[in-house]
Amino acid sequence: MSRKTETVDSMGTDRPEIEIRGLHKSFGDNKVLRGIDLDIARGEVVCVIGPSGSGKSTLLRCVNLLEEPTSGQVFVGGTEVTDLDVDIDAVRRRIGMVFQQFNLFPHLNVTENLTLPQRRVLRRSKARAAAVARENLLRVGLADKADAYPAQLSGGQQQRVAIARALVMGPEVMLFDEPTSALDPELVGEVLSVMRLLAAEGMTMMVVTHEMSFAREVADRVVFMDGGVIVEHGPAAQVVGDPQHERTRNFLMRILDPAATEAPVEDAGVDVRKPVDGSSEG
Ligand SMILES: Nc1ncnc2c1ncn2[C@@H]1O[C@H](COP(=O)(O)OP(=O)(O)O)[C@@H](O)[C@H]1O
Ligand SMILES: [Mg+2]
């Protein structure tokens, strides 16, 4: 699939939507990212795959500054987000993030979950926020759940609400960190369908996932990470279908045929870190 439309940004220069330059991140002595360079064009969908602990989540979190890189630069839409003087809140408004956990407010209904961040962060009027919420519920196919509470929804529906919650902010870029990993298998499809739709609309997306069929069908490019570096990247058909590196081959073998090995591939732990997308603030 090719939607790579190199548009001209407001500065009048051709630039990728996301540029990652020499990115390093350490936690104490643990060097988690060891020099990541990656460009993502506007409208491009890039899937990031790799074993647990390889630094995939940390990479996404460095893009929207949930983690502060140790060194290197990240640009989003031509703005250096790693610039110490940058307005972090303004940057985060441009970047939507969806996590494995949905992190909806249980005491608020769906509409309230979607209007709260708009009211607090974007200072939208109640009527405007409600209208944008309706539009985006329609987009994720949940217009009929506007008044439901999260506990009344399936995991797949909750994750679609979480996607809508990111979309109401009008992001230029969407980051997904294993959005279907916490779901029962029969609920994965509906979430991937919504993501397919966003991709078709031209959203720039960076998706950490183990859903290889999604990567093959939807991703323009697949990036394989291991040990904090990008081992290989390229068109999905190439990286998934004809990997050049032994490490990629081993990983894919485990993903596609888990019975072939005893080594666990799925992230076992539950990510308890909070989202910082506006909805949890204030
Ligand atoms: N906030 C943190 N503090 C300390 N270590 C962390 C933190 N976040 C991630 N790590 C470590 O970074 C490494 C990579 O983690 P992560 O980026 O979550 O990998 P992946 O998403 O590929 O499973 C792991 O060793 C993990 O323990
Ligand atoms: Mg992770």
PDB file of C-alpha atoms and ligand atoms in Angstrom:
ATOM      1  CA  MET A   1       0.000   0.000   0.000  1.00  0.00           C
ATOM      2  CA  SER A   2       1.384   3.397  -0.775  1.00  0.00           C
ATOM      3  CA  ARG A   3      -0.094   6.570   0.555  1.00  0.00           C
ATOM      4  CA  LYS A   4       3.189   8.406   0.886  1.00  0.00           C
ATOM      5  CA  THR A   5       2.248  11.901  -0.051  1.00  0.00           C
ATOM      6  CA  GLU A   6       5.216  14.105   0.654  1.00  0.00           C
ATOM      7  CA  THR A   7       3.408  17.291   1.453  1.00  0.00           C
ATOM      8  CA  VAL A   8       4.977  20.624   2.110  1.00  0.00           C
ATOM      9  CA  ASP A   9       4.869  21.696   5.750  1.00  0.00           C
ATOM     10  CA  SER A  10       4.149  25.142   7.088  1.00  0.00           C
ATOM     11  CA  MET A  11       7.825  26.061   6.887  1.00  0.00           C
ATOM     12  CA  GLY A  12       7.728  25.418   3.174  1.00  0.00           C
ATOM     13  CA  THR A  13      10.127  22.483   3.349  1.00  0.00           C
ATOM     14  CA  ASP A  14       9.633  18.833   2.573  1.00  0.00           C
ATOM     15  CA  ARG A  15      10.017  16.990   5.821  1.00  0.00           C
ATOM     16  CA  PRO A  16       8.890  13.655   7.162  1.00  0.00           C
ATOM     17  CA  GLU A  17       6.094  13.844   9.728  1.00  0.00           C
ATOM     18  CA  ILE A  18       8.274  12.050  12.279  1.00  0.00           C
ATOM     19  CA  GLU A  19      12.068  12.200  12.263  1.00  0.00           C
ATOM     20  CA  ILE A  20      14.091  10.293  14.817  1.00  0.00           C
ATOM     21  CA  ARG A  21      17.813  11.033  14.875  1.00  0.00           C
ATOM     22  CA  GLY A  22      20.433   9.147  16.868  1.00  0.00           C
ATOM     23  CA  LEU A  23      18.009   8.433  19.681  1.00  0.00           C
ATOM     24  CA  HIS A  24      19.456   6.941  22.848  1.00  0.00           C
ATOM     25  CA  LYS A  25      17.643   6.191  26.084  1.00  0.00           C
ATOM     26  CA  SER A  26      19.093   4.675  29.215  1.00  0.00           C
ATOM     27  CA  PHE A  27      17.468   3.827  32.523  1.00  0.00           C
ATOM     28  CA  GLY A  28      20.469   3.869  34.875  1.00  0.00           C
ATOM     29  CA  ASP A  29      22.949   1.414  33.374  1.00  0.00           C
ATOM     30  CA  ASN A  30      20.320  -0.160  31.169  1.00  0.00           C
ATOM     31  CA  LYS A  31      20.866   1.124  27.623  1.00  0.00           C
ATOM     32  CA  VAL A  32      17.387   0.571  26.207  1.00  0.00           C
ATOM     33  CA  LEU A  33      17.646   2.543  22.959  1.00  0.00           C
ATOM     34  CA  ARG A  34      21.075   2.531  21.365  1.00  0.00           C
ATOM     35  CA  GLY A  35      20.918   4.800  18.375  1.00  0.00           C
ATOM     36  CA  ILE A  36      17.581   4.804  16.569  1.00  0.00           C
ATOM     37  CA  ASP A  37      17.256   6.630  13.228  1.00  0.00           C
ATOM     38  CA  LEU A  38      13.864   6.559  11.562  1.00  0.00           C
ATOM     39  CA  ASP A  39      11.808   8.802   9.282  1.00  0.00           C
ATOM     40  CA  ILE A  40       8.060   8.412   8.866  1.00  0.00           C
ATOM     41  CA  ALA A  41       6.398  10.274   6.028  1.00  0.00           C
ATOM     42  CA  ARG A  42       3.051  11.992   6.333  1.00  0.00           C
ATOM     43  CA  GLY A  43       0.288   9.407   5.926  1.00  0.00           C
ATOM     44  CA  GLU A  44       2.663   6.518   6.329  1.00  0.00           C
ATOM     45  CA  VAL A  45       1.888   3.525   8.554  1.00  0.00           C
ATOM     46  CA  VAL A  46       4.904   1.943  10.203  1.00  0.00           C
ATOM     47  CA  CYS A  47       4.613  -1.200  12.319  1.00  0.00           C
ATOM     48  CA  VAL A  48       7.287  -1.791  14.928  1.00  0.00           C
ATOM     49  CA  ILE A  49       7.875  -5.408  15.881  1.00  0.00           C
ATOM     50  CA  GLY A  50      10.427  -7.101  18.096  1.00  0.00           C
ATOM     51  CA  PRO A  51      10.832  -9.221  21.206  1.00  0.00           C
ATOM     52  CA  SER A  52       9.697  -8.108  24.639  1.00  0.00           C
ATOM     53  CA  GLY A  53      12.214  -5.723  26.186  1.00  0.00           C
ATOM     54  CA  SER A  54      13.681  -4.623  22.856  1.00  0.00           C
ATOM     55  CA  GLY A  55      12.679  -0.994  23.491  1.00  0.00           C
ATOM     56  CA  LYS A  56       9.535  -0.635  21.352  1.00  0.00           C
ATOM     57  CA  SER A  57       7.426   1.069  24.017  1.00  0.00           C
ATOM     58  CA  THR A  58      10.317   3.274  25.053  1.00  0.00           C
ATOM     59  CA  LEU A  59      10.734   4.384  21.441  1.00  0.00           C
ATOM     60  CA  LEU A  60       7.051   5.382  21.170  1.00  0.00           C
ATOM     61  CA  ARG A  61       7.196   7.082  24.556  1.00  0.00           C
ATOM     62  CA  CYS A  62      10.217   9.112  23.478  1.00  0.00           C
ATOM     63  CA  VAL A  63       8.289  10.379  20.435  1.00  0.00           C
ATOM     64  CA  ASN A  64       5.633  12.057  22.574  1.00  0.00           C
ATOM     65  CA  LEU A  65       7.978  12.801  25.476  1.00  0.00           C
ATOM     66  CA  LEU A  66       6.466  10.435  27.994  1.00  0.00           C
ATOM     67  CA  GLU A  67      10.153   9.555  28.310  1.00  0.00           C
ATOM     68  CA  GLU A  68      12.950  12.049  27.966  1.00  0.00           C
ATOM     69  CA  PRO A  69      15.613  10.751  25.579  1.00  0.00           C
ATOM     70  CA  THR A  70      19.151  10.530  26.919  1.00  0.00           C
ATOM     71  CA  SER A  71      20.461  11.910  23.627  1.00  0.00           C
ATOM     72  CA  GLY A  72      19.363  12.373  20.053  1.00  0.00           C
ATOM     73  CA  GLN A  73      16.527  14.303  18.474  1.00  0.00           C
ATOM     74  CA  VAL A  74      12.896  13.762  17.606  1.00  0.00           C
ATOM     75  CA  PHE A  75      10.965  16.036  15.225  1.00  0.00           C
ATOM     76  CA  VAL A  76       7.208  15.866  14.742  1.00  0.00           C
ATOM     77  CA  GLY A  77       5.768  17.881  11.886  1.00  0.00           C
ATOM     78  CA  GLY A  78       9.069  19.751  11.634  1.00  0.00           C
ATOM     79  CA  THR A  79       9.084  20.818  15.311  1.00  0.00           C
ATOM     80  CA  GLU A  80      11.871  19.474  17.473  1.00  0.00           C
ATOM     81  CA  VAL A  81      10.045  17.923  20.408  1.00  0.00           C
ATOM     82  CA  THR A  82      13.341  17.179  22.150  1.00  0.00           C
ATOM     83  CA  ASP A  83      14.142  20.903  22.238  1.00  0.00           C
ATOM     84  CA  LEU A  84      14.297  21.813  25.927  1.00  0.00           C
ATOM     85  CA  ASP A  85      12.211  24.938  25.317  1.00  0.00           C
ATOM     86  CA  VAL A  86       9.399  23.136  23.529  1.00  0.00           C
ATOM     87  CA  ASP A  87       5.834  23.396  24.846  1.00  0.00           C
ATOM     88  CA  ILE A  88       5.324  19.759  25.803  1.00  0.00           C
ATOM     89  CA  ASP A  89       1.550  20.092  26.093  1.00  0.00           C
ATOM     90  CA  ALA A  90       1.325  21.593  22.606  1.00  0.00           C
ATOM     91  CA  VAL A  91       3.419  18.720  21.239  1.00  0.00           C
ATOM     92  CA  ARG A  92       1.292  16.065  22.941  1.00  0.00           C
ATOM     93  CA  ARG A  93      -1.889  17.573  21.521  1.00  0.00           C
ATOM     94  CA  ARG A  94      -0.546  16.789  18.066  1.00  0.00           C
ATOM     95  CA  ILE A  95       0.254  13.192  18.958  1.00  0.00           C
ATOM     96  CA  GLY A  96      -2.462  10.737  19.954  1.00  0.00           C
ATOM     97  CA  MET A  97      -1.469   7.636  21.858  1.00  0.00           C
ATOM     98  CA  VAL A  98      -3.324   4.390  22.417  1.00  0.00           C
ATOM     99  CA  PHE A  99      -2.089   1.882  24.980  1.00  0.00           C
ATOM    100  CA  GLN A 100      -2.669  -1.773  25.663  1.00  0.00           C
ATOM    101  CA  GLN A 101      -4.852  -0.720  28.593  1.00  0.00           C
ATOM    102  CA  PHE A 102      -7.747   1.502  27.687  1.00  0.00           C
ATOM    103  CA  ASN A 103      -7.498   3.773  30.751  1.00  0.00           C
ATOM    104  CA  LEU A 104     -11.033   5.118  30.442  1.00  0.00           C
ATOM    105  CA  PHE A 105     -12.536   6.830  33.463  1.00  0.00           C
ATOM    106  CA  PRO A 106     -14.925   4.205  34.875  1.00  0.00           C
ATOM    107  CA  HIS A 107     -17.212   6.755  36.548  1.00  0.00           C
ATOM    108  CA  LEU A 108     -17.725   8.745  33.330  1.00  0.00           C
ATOM    109  CA  ASN A 109     -19.828   7.639  30.402  1.00  0.00           C
ATOM    110  CA  VAL A 110     -18.403   7.416  26.897  1.00  0.00           C
ATOM    111  CA  THR A 111     -19.361  10.956  25.896  1.00  0.00           C
ATOM    112  CA  GLU A 112     -17.916  12.367  29.135  1.00  0.00           C
ATOM    113  CA  ASN A 113     -14.685  10.417  28.584  1.00  0.00           C
ATOM    114  CA  LEU A 114     -14.415  12.066  25.164  1.00  0.00           C
ATOM    115  CA  THR A 115     -15.451  15.598  26.124  1.00  0.00           C
ATOM    116  CA  LEU A 116     -13.332  15.952  29.278  1.00  0.00           C
ATOM    117  CA  PRO A 117      -9.927  16.219  27.559  1.00  0.00           C
ATOM    118  CA  GLN A 118     -11.337  18.607  24.962  1.00  0.00           C
ATOM    119  CA  ARG A 119     -12.823  20.863  27.625  1.00  0.00           C
ATOM    120  CA  ARG A 120      -9.727  20.774  29.861  1.00  0.00           C
ATOM    121  CA  VAL A 121      -6.915  20.845  27.338  1.00  0.00           C
ATOM    122  CA  LEU A 122      -8.438  22.537  24.282  1.00  0.00           C
ATOM    123  CA  ARG A 123     -10.938  24.700  26.227  1.00  0.00           C
ATOM    124  CA  ARG A 124     -13.725  23.760  23.836  1.00  0.00           C
ATOM    125  CA  SER A 125     -17.313  24.668  24.677  1.00  0.00           C
ATOM    126  CA  LYS A 126     -19.533  21.902  25.961  1.00  0.00           C
ATOM    127  CA  ALA A 127     -21.569  21.869  22.743  1.00  0.00           C
ATOM    128  CA  ARG A 128     -18.534  21.816  20.483  1.00  0.00           C
ATOM    129  CA  ALA A 129     -16.843  19.063  22.524  1.00  0.00           C
ATOM    130  CA  ALA A 130     -20.020  16.975  22.398  1.00  0.00           C
ATOM    131  CA  ALA A 131     -20.262  17.426  18.623  1.00  0.00           C
ATOM    132  CA  VAL A 132     -16.648  16.352  18.112  1.00  0.00           C
ATOM    133  CA  ALA A 133     -17.242  13.385  20.430  1.00  0.00           C
ATOM    134  CA  ARG A 134     -20.248  12.314  18.330  1.00  0.00           C
ATOM    135  CA  GLU A 135     -18.287  12.625  15.086  1.00  0.00           C
ATOM    136  CA  ASN A 136     -15.511  10.434  16.397  1.00  0.00           C
ATOM    137  CA  LEU A 137     -17.794   7.831  17.960  1.00  0.00           C
ATOM    138  CA  LEU A 138     -19.305   7.505  14.523  1.00  0.00           C
ATOM    139  CA  ARG A 139     -15.805   7.096  13.117  1.00  0.00           C
ATOM    140  CA  VAL A 140     -15.050   4.143  15.415  1.00  0.00           C
ATOM    141  CA  GLY A 141     -18.536   2.672  14.919  1.00  0.00           C
ATOM    142  CA  LEU A 142     -19.865   3.340  18.424  1.00  0.00           C
ATOM    143  CA  ALA A 143     -22.405   6.112  17.913  1.00  0.00           C
ATOM    144  CA  ASP A 144     -24.947   4.042  19.833  1.00  0.00           C
ATOM    145  CA  LYS A 145     -22.734   3.800  22.936  1.00  0.00           C
ATOM    146  CA  ALA A 146     -22.519   7.511  23.719  1.00  0.00           C
ATOM    147  CA  ASP A 147     -24.270   7.096  27.080  1.00  0.00           C
ATOM    148  CA  ALA A 148     -22.742   3.766  28.089  1.00  0.00           C
ATOM    149  CA  TYR A 149     -20.236   3.388  30.918  1.00  0.00           C
ATOM    150  CA  PRO A 150     -16.935   1.585  30.259  1.00  0.00           C
ATOM    151  CA  ALA A 151     -17.957  -1.426  32.374  1.00  0.00           C
ATOM    152  CA  GLN A 152     -20.939  -1.956  30.059  1.00  0.00           C
ATOM    153  CA  LEU A 153     -18.653  -2.271  27.024  1.00  0.00           C
ATOM    154  CA  SER A 154     -16.521  -5.151  25.758  1.00  0.00           C
ATOM    155  CA  GLY A 155     -12.743  -4.753  25.726  1.00  0.00           C
ATOM    156  CA  GLY A 156     -12.842  -4.169  21.985  1.00  0.00           C
ATOM    157  CA  GLN A 157     -15.448  -1.438  22.362  1.00  0.00           C
ATOM    158  CA  GLN A 158     -13.482   0.164  25.204  1.00  0.00           C
ATOM    159  CA  GLN A 159     -10.366   0.234  23.065  1.00  0.00           C
ATOM    160  CA  ARG A 160     -12.340   1.849  20.228  1.00  0.00           C
ATOM    161  CA  VAL A 161     -13.523   4.502  22.687  1.00  0.00           C
ATOM    162  CA  ALA A 162      -9.888   5.007  23.717  1.00  0.00           C
ATOM    163  CA  ILE A 163      -9.001   5.527  20.047  1.00  0.00           C
ATOM    164  CA  ALA A 164     -11.861   8.026  19.703  1.00  0.00           C
ATOM    165  CA  ARG A 165     -10.605   9.800  22.827  1.00  0.00           C
ATOM    166  CA  ALA A 166      -7.260  10.305  21.113  1.00  0.00           C
ATOM    167  CA  LEU A 167      -8.941  11.403  17.868  1.00  0.00           C
ATOM    168  CA  VAL A 168     -11.125  14.110  19.427  1.00  0.00           C
ATOM    169  CA  MET A 169      -7.960  16.094  20.057  1.00  0.00           C
ATOM    170  CA  GLY A 170      -7.304  16.253  16.311  1.00  0.00           C
ATOM    171  CA  PRO A 171      -3.847  14.653  16.315  1.00  0.00           C
ATOM    172  CA  GLU A 172      -1.523  14.718  13.300  1.00  0.00           C
ATOM    173  CA  VAL A 173       0.080  11.467  14.377  1.00  0.00           C
ATOM    174  CA  MET A 174      -1.215   8.398  16.176  1.00  0.00           C
ATOM    175  CA  LEU A 175       1.000   6.085  18.224  1.00  0.00           C
ATOM    176  CA  PHE A 176      -0.333   2.653  19.143  1.00  0.00           C
ATOM    177  CA  ASP A 177       1.425   0.478  21.723  1.00  0.00           C
ATOM    178  CA  GLU A 178       0.135  -3.084  21.369  1.00  0.00           C
ATOM    179  CA  PRO A 179      -3.474  -1.902  21.183  1.00  0.00           C
ATOM    180  CA  THR A 180      -4.903  -5.403  20.824  1.00  0.00           C
ATOM    181  CA  SER A 181      -2.656  -7.357  23.206  1.00  0.00           C
ATOM    182  CA  ALA A 182      -5.056  -7.178  26.153  1.00  0.00           C
ATOM    183  CA  LEU A 183      -8.065  -8.276  24.115  1.00  0.00           C
ATOM    184  CA  ASP A 184      -9.732 -11.640  23.777  1.00  0.00           C
ATOM    185  CA  PRO A 185      -8.928 -12.962  20.288  1.00  0.00           C
ATOM    186  CA  GLU A 186     -12.483 -12.481  18.998  1.00  0.00           C
ATOM    187  CA  LEU A 187     -12.331  -8.741  19.809  1.00  0.00           C
ATOM    188  CA  VAL A 188      -9.047  -8.001  18.047  1.00  0.00           C
ATOM    189  CA  GLY A 189     -10.597  -7.644  14.598  1.00  0.00           C
ATOM    190  CA  GLU A 190     -12.899  -4.723  15.396  1.00  0.00           C
ATOM    191  CA  VAL A 191     -10.005  -2.665  16.769  1.00  0.00           C
ATOM    192  CA  LEU A 192      -7.791  -3.461  13.778  1.00  0.00           C
ATOM    193  CA  SER A 193     -10.675  -2.443  11.487  1.00  0.00           C
ATOM    194  CA  VAL A 194     -10.788   0.992  13.068  1.00  0.00           C
ATOM    195  CA  MET A 195      -7.018   1.294  12.673  1.00  0.00           C
ATOM    196  CA  ARG A 196      -7.305   0.248   9.023  1.00  0.00           C
ATOM    197  CA  LEU A 197      -9.869   2.976   8.511  1.00  0.00           C
ATOM    198  CA  LEU A 198      -7.567   5.601  10.049  1.00  0.00           C
ATOM    199  CA  ALA A 199      -4.748   4.428   7.819  1.00  0.00           C
ATOM    200  CA  ALA A 200      -6.993   4.718   4.770  1.00  0.00           C
ATOM    201  CA  GLU A 201      -7.924   8.252   5.842  1.00  0.00           C
ATOM    202  CA  GLY A 202      -4.238   9.134   5.647  1.00  0.00           C
ATOM    203  CA  MET A 203      -3.342   9.265   9.331  1.00  0.00           C
ATOM    204  CA  THR A 204       0.375   8.985  10.094  1.00  0.00           C
ATOM    205  CA  MET A 205       0.670   5.967  12.364  1.00  0.00           C
ATOM    206  CA  MET A 206       3.370   4.218  14.342  1.00  0.00           C
ATOM    207  CA  VAL A 207       2.066   0.880  15.591  1.00  0.00           C
ATOM    208  CA  VAL A 208       3.767  -1.559  17.934  1.00  0.00           C
ATOM    209  CA  THR A 209       1.995  -4.832  17.300  1.00  0.00           C
ATOM    210  CA  HIS A 210       2.386  -8.564  17.011  1.00  0.00           C
ATOM    211  CA  GLU A 211      -0.500  -8.756  14.548  1.00  0.00           C
ATOM    212  CA  MET A 212       1.466  -9.844  11.512  1.00  0.00           C
ATOM    213  CA  SER A 213      -1.520  -9.935   9.185  1.00  0.00           C
ATOM    214  CA  PHE A 214      -2.250  -6.291  10.040  1.00  0.00           C
ATOM    215  CA  ALA A 215       1.409  -5.424   9.459  1.00  0.00           C
ATOM    216  CA  ARG A 216       1.373  -7.168   6.093  1.00  0.00           C
ATOM    217  CA  GLU A 217      -1.894  -5.643   4.902  1.00  0.00           C
ATOM    218  CA  VAL A 218      -1.787  -2.142   6.320  1.00  0.00           C
ATOM    219  CA  ALA A 219       1.786  -1.144   7.070  1.00  0.00           C
ATOM    220  CA  ASP A 220       3.813   0.696   4.453  1.00  0.00           C
ATOM    221  CA  ARG A 221       6.896  -0.379   6.341  1.00  0.00           C
ATOM    222  CA  VAL A 222       7.837  -2.763   9.120  1.00  0.00           C
ATOM    223  CA  VAL A 223      10.657  -2.042  11.550  1.00  0.00           C
ATOM    224  CA  PHE A 224      12.201  -4.943  13.454  1.00  0.00           C
ATOM    225  CA  MET A 225      13.876  -3.942  16.714  1.00  0.00           C
ATOM    226  CA  ASP A 226      16.066  -6.020  18.971  1.00  0.00           C
ATOM    227  CA  GLY A 227      18.318  -4.947  21.809  1.00  0.00           C
ATOM    228  CA  GLY A 228      17.556  -1.251  21.379  1.00  0.00           C
ATOM    229  CA  VAL A 229      18.511  -1.001  17.711  1.00  0.00           C
ATOM    230  CA  ILE A 230      16.665  -1.320  14.428  1.00  0.00           C
ATOM    231  CA  VAL A 231      17.921  -4.605  13.017  1.00  0.00           C
ATOM    232  CA  GLU A 232      16.094  -4.228   9.722  1.00  0.00           C
ATOM    233  CA  HIS A 233      13.267  -2.315   8.158  1.00  0.00           C
ATOM    234  CA  GLY A 234      11.556  -2.225   4.825  1.00  0.00           C
ATOM    235  CA  PRO A 235       8.271  -2.968   3.082  1.00  0.00           C
ATOM    236  CA  ALA A 236       6.151  -5.361   5.116  1.00  0.00           C
ATOM    237  CA  ALA A 237       6.269  -8.024   2.426  1.00  0.00           C
ATOM    238  CA  GLN A 238      10.049  -7.968   2.588  1.00  0.00           C
ATOM    239  CA  VAL A 239      10.630  -7.843   6.344  1.00  0.00           C
ATOM    240  CA  VAL A 240       7.856 -10.298   7.218  1.00  0.00           C
ATOM    241  CA  GLY A 241       7.985 -12.391   4.055  1.00  0.00           C
ATOM    242  CA  ASP A 242      11.714 -12.472   3.369  1.00  0.00           C
ATOM    243  CA  PRO A 243      13.679 -11.296   6.426  1.00  0.00           C
ATOM    244  CA  GLN A 244      17.369 -10.716   5.824  1.00  0.00           C
ATOM    245  CA  HIS A 245      18.610 -11.144   9.371  1.00  0.00           C
ATOM    246  CA  GLU A 246      18.792 -14.247  11.503  1.00  0.00           C
ATOM    247  CA  ARG A 247      17.351 -12.398  14.498  1.00  0.00           C
ATOM    248  CA  THR A 248      14.321 -11.289  12.482  1.00  0.00           C
ATOM    249  CA  ARG A 249      13.798 -14.808  11.173  1.00  0.00           C
ATOM    250  CA  ASN A 250      13.952 -16.270  14.685  1.00  0.00           C
ATOM    251  CA  PHE A 251      11.527 -13.688  16.014  1.00  0.00           C
ATOM    252  CA  LEU A 252       9.031 -14.205  13.219  1.00  0.00           C
ATOM    253  CA  MET A 253       9.226 -17.955  13.614  1.00  0.00           C
ATOM    254  CA  ARG A 254       8.292 -17.595  17.287  1.00  0.00           C
ATOM    255  CA  ILE A 255       5.488 -15.125  16.536  1.00  0.00           C
ATOM    256  CA  LEU A 256       3.976 -17.081  13.693  1.00  0.00           C
ATOM    257  CA  ASP A 257       4.419 -20.492  15.288  1.00  0.00           C
ATOM    258  CA  PRO A 258       4.692 -20.103  19.064  1.00  0.00           C
ATOM    259  CA  ALA A 259       4.659 -23.854  19.535  1.00  0.00           C
ATOM    260  CA  ALA A 260       8.011 -24.055  17.742  1.00  0.00           C
ATOM    261  CA  THR A 261       9.797 -22.593  20.723  1.00  0.00           C
ATOM    262  CA  GLU A 262       9.551 -22.304  24.477  1.00  0.00           C
ATOM    263  CA  ALA A 263      10.705 -18.706  24.646  1.00  0.00           C
ATOM    264  CA  PRO A 264       7.870 -16.314  25.462  1.00  0.00           C
ATOM    265  CA  VAL A 265       7.283 -13.580  22.961  1.00  0.00           C
ATOM    266  CA  GLU A 266       4.305 -11.678  24.302  1.00  0.00           C
ATOM    267  CA  ASP A 267       4.898  -8.915  26.809  1.00  0.00           C
ATOM    268  CA  ALA A 268       3.926 -10.560  30.035  1.00  0.00           C
ATOM    269  CA  GLY A 269       3.707  -7.562  32.308  1.00  0.00           C
ATOM    270  CA  VAL A 270       0.839  -5.152  32.560  1.00  0.00           C
ATOM    271  CA  ASP A 271       1.833  -1.594  31.795  1.00  0.00           C
ATOM    272  CA  VAL A 272       0.611   0.377  34.765  1.00  0.00           C
ATOM    273  CA  ARG A 273       2.139   3.648  33.633  1.00  0.00           C
ATOM    274  CA  LYS A 274      -0.448   6.321  33.142  1.00  0.00           C
ATOM    275  CA  PRO A 275      -1.351   7.880  29.816  1.00  0.00           C
ATOM    276  CA  VAL A 276      -0.487  11.530  29.477  1.00  0.00           C
ATOM    277  CA  ASP A 277      -2.904  12.475  26.753  1.00  0.00           C
ATOM    278  CA  GLY A 278      -4.810  15.097  28.620  1.00  0.00           C
ATOM    279  CA  SER A 279      -7.539  12.816  29.854  1.00  0.00           C
ATOM    280  CA  SER A 280      -5.719  11.930  33.031  1.00  0.00           C
ATOM    281  CA  GLU A 281      -4.517  15.387  33.850  1.00  0.00           C
ATOM    282  CA  GLY A 282      -5.772  18.155  36.051  1.00  0.00           C
TER     283      GLY A 282
HETATM  284  N1  LIG B   1      10.386   3.629  33.236  1.00  0.00           N
HETATM  285  C1  LIG B   1      11.333   2.695  33.194  1.00  0.00           C
HETATM  286  N2  LIG B   1      12.282   2.612  34.155  1.00  0.00           N
HETATM  287  C2  LIG B   1      13.246   1.681  34.103  1.00  0.00           C
HETATM  288  N3  LIG B   1      13.382   0.768  33.107  1.00  0.00           N
HETATM  289  C3  LIG B   1      12.486   0.803  32.130  1.00  0.00           C
HETATM  290  C4  LIG B   1      11.414   1.767  32.111  1.00  0.00           C
HETATM  291  N4  LIG B   1      10.692   1.554  30.986  1.00  0.00           N
HETATM  292  C5  LIG B   1      11.262   0.533  30.336  1.00  0.00           C
HETATM  293  N5  LIG B   1      12.340   0.073  31.022  1.00  0.00           N
HETATM  294  C6  LIG B   1      13.221  -1.015  30.589  1.00  0.00           C
HETATM  295  O1  LIG B   1      13.533  -0.809  29.230  1.00  0.00           O
HETATM  296  C7  LIG B   1      13.630  -2.044  28.539  1.00  0.00           C
HETATM  297  C8  LIG B   1      12.778  -1.982  27.302  1.00  0.00           C
HETATM  298  O2  LIG B   1      11.427  -1.859  27.686  1.00  0.00           O
HETATM  299  P1  LIG B   1      10.280  -1.539  26.654  1.00  0.00           P
HETATM  300  O3  LIG B   1      10.592  -0.302  25.918  1.00  0.00           O
HETATM  301  O4  LIG B   1       9.020  -1.566  27.454  1.00  0.00           O
HETATM  302  O5  LIG B   1      10.387  -2.776  25.677  1.00  0.00           O
HETATM  303  P2  LIG B   1       9.272  -3.456  24.758  1.00  0.00           P
HETATM  304  O6  LIG B   1       8.139  -2.487  24.627  1.00  0.00           O
HETATM  305  O7  LIG B   1       9.962  -3.733  23.465  1.00  0.00           O
HETATM  306  O8  LIG B   1       8.869  -4.705  25.464  1.00  0.00           O
HETATM  307  C9  LIG B   1      13.235  -3.126  29.523  1.00  0.00           C
HETATM  308  O9  LIG B   1      14.430  -3.691  30.017  1.00  0.00           O
HETATM  309  C10 LIG B   1      12.524  -2.369  30.614  1.00  0.00           C
HETATM  310  O10 LIG B   1      12.683  -2.996  31.847  1.00  0.00           O
HETATM  311 MG    MG B   2       6.145  -2.652  25.098  1.00  0.00          MG
END
